[in-house]
Tab-separated table of C-alpha atoms in Angstrom:
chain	number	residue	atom	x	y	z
A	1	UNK	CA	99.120	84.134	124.366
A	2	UNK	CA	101.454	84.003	126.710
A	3	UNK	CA	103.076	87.367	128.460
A	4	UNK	CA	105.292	88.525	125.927
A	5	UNK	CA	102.298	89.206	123.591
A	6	UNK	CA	101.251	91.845	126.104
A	7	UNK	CA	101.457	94.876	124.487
A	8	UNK	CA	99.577	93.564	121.016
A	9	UNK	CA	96.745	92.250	123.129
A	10	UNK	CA	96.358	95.417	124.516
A	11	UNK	CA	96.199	97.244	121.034
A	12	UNK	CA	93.988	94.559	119.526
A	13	UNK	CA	91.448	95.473	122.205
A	14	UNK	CA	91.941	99.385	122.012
A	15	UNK	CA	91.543	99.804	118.388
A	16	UNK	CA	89.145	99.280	115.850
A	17	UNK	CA	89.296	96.841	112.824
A	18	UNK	CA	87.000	99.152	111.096
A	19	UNK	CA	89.620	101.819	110.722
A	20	UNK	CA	92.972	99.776	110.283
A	21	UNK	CA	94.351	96.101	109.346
A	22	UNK	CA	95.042	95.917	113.428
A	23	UNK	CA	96.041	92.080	113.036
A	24	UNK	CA	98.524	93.131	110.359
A	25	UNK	CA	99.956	96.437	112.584
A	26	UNK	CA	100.316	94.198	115.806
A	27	UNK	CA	102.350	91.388	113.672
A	28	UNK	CA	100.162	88.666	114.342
A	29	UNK	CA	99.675	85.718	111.863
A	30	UNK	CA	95.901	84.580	111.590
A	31	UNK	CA	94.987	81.515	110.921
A	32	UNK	CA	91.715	80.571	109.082
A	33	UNK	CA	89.986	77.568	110.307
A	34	UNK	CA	86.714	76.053	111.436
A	35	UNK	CA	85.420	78.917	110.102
A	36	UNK	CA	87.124	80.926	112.824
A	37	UNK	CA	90.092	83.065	112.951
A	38	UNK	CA	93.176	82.462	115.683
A	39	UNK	CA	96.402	83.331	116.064
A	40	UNK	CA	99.415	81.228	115.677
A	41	UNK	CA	101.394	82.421	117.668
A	42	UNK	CA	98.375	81.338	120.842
A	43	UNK	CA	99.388	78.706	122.919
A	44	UNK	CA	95.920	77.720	123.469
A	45	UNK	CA	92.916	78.120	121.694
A	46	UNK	CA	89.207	78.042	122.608
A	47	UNK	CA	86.972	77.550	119.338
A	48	UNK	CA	83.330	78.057	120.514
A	49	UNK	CA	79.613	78.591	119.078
A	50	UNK	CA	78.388	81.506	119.721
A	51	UNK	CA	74.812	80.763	121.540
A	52	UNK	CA	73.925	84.359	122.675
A	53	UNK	CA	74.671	87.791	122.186
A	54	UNK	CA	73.175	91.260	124.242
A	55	UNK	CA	74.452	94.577	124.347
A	56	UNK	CA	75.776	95.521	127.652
A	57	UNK	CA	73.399	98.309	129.471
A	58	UNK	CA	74.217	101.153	131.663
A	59	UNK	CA	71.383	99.358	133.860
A	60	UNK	CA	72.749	96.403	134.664
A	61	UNK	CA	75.978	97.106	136.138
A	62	UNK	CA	75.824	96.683	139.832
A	63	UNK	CA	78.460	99.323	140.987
A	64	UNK	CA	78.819	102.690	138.925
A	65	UNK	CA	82.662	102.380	139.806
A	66	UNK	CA	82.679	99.601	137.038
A	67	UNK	CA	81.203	102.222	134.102
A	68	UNK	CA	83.534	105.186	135.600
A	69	UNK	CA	86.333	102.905	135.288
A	70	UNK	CA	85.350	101.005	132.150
A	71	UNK	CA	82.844	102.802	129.984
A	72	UNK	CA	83.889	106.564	130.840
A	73	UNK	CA	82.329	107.050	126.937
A	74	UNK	CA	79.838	104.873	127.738
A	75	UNK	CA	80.794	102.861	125.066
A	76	UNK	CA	79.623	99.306	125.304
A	77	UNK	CA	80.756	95.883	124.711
A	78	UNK	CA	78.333	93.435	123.334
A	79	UNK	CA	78.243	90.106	125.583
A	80	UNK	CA	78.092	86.748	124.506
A	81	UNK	CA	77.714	83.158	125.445
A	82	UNK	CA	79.882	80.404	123.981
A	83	UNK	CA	79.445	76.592	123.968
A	84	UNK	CA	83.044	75.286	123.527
A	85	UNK	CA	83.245	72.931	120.373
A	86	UNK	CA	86.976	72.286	120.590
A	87	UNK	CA	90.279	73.278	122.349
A	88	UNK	CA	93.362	73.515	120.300
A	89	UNK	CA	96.903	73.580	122.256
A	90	UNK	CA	100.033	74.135	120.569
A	91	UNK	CA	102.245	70.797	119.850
A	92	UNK	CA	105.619	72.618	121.230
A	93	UNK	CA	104.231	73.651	124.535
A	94	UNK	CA	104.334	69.884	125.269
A	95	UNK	CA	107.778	69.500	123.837
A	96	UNK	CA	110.902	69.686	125.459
């Protein structure tokens, strides 16, 4: 996405899907394929297999800064390891 899409990547990654349509509030248009979901509006696109997945741990942070800064709720991501199976980059990006 490029820089104008700022301020809906930021509210994609602060709220849940669980409690709203969040695609639908930041006016996004997914697209279904390869049994993955982008957006159109990306300029690229990485579509990977997911190989591994872990829930991040208090423990294994190096510097407690990090969790302060990050995790105040201690709230966790889950982590995960991707092969990439294909890149997709939009046609108009190459047109002039």
């Amino acid at each position: 996405m490029d820089k104008s899409f700022k301020k809906q990547m930021a509210y994609l990654g602060s709220v849940s899907g669980r409690d709203e349509d969040k695609i639908a509030q930041a006016s996004l248009r997914a697209v279904y394929a390869d049994n993955s979901v982008y957006f159109s509006e990306a300029k690229l696109v990485f579509v990977c297999k997911k190989l591994y997945a872990s829930e991040l741990k208090e423990g294994g942070f190096l510097y407690k800064d990090t969790v302060d800064d990050n995790y105040p709720q201690k709230d966790f991501h889950t982590m995960y390891v991707g092969k990439i199976e294909k890149v997709l980059v939009r046609d108009d990006e190459y047109l002039g």
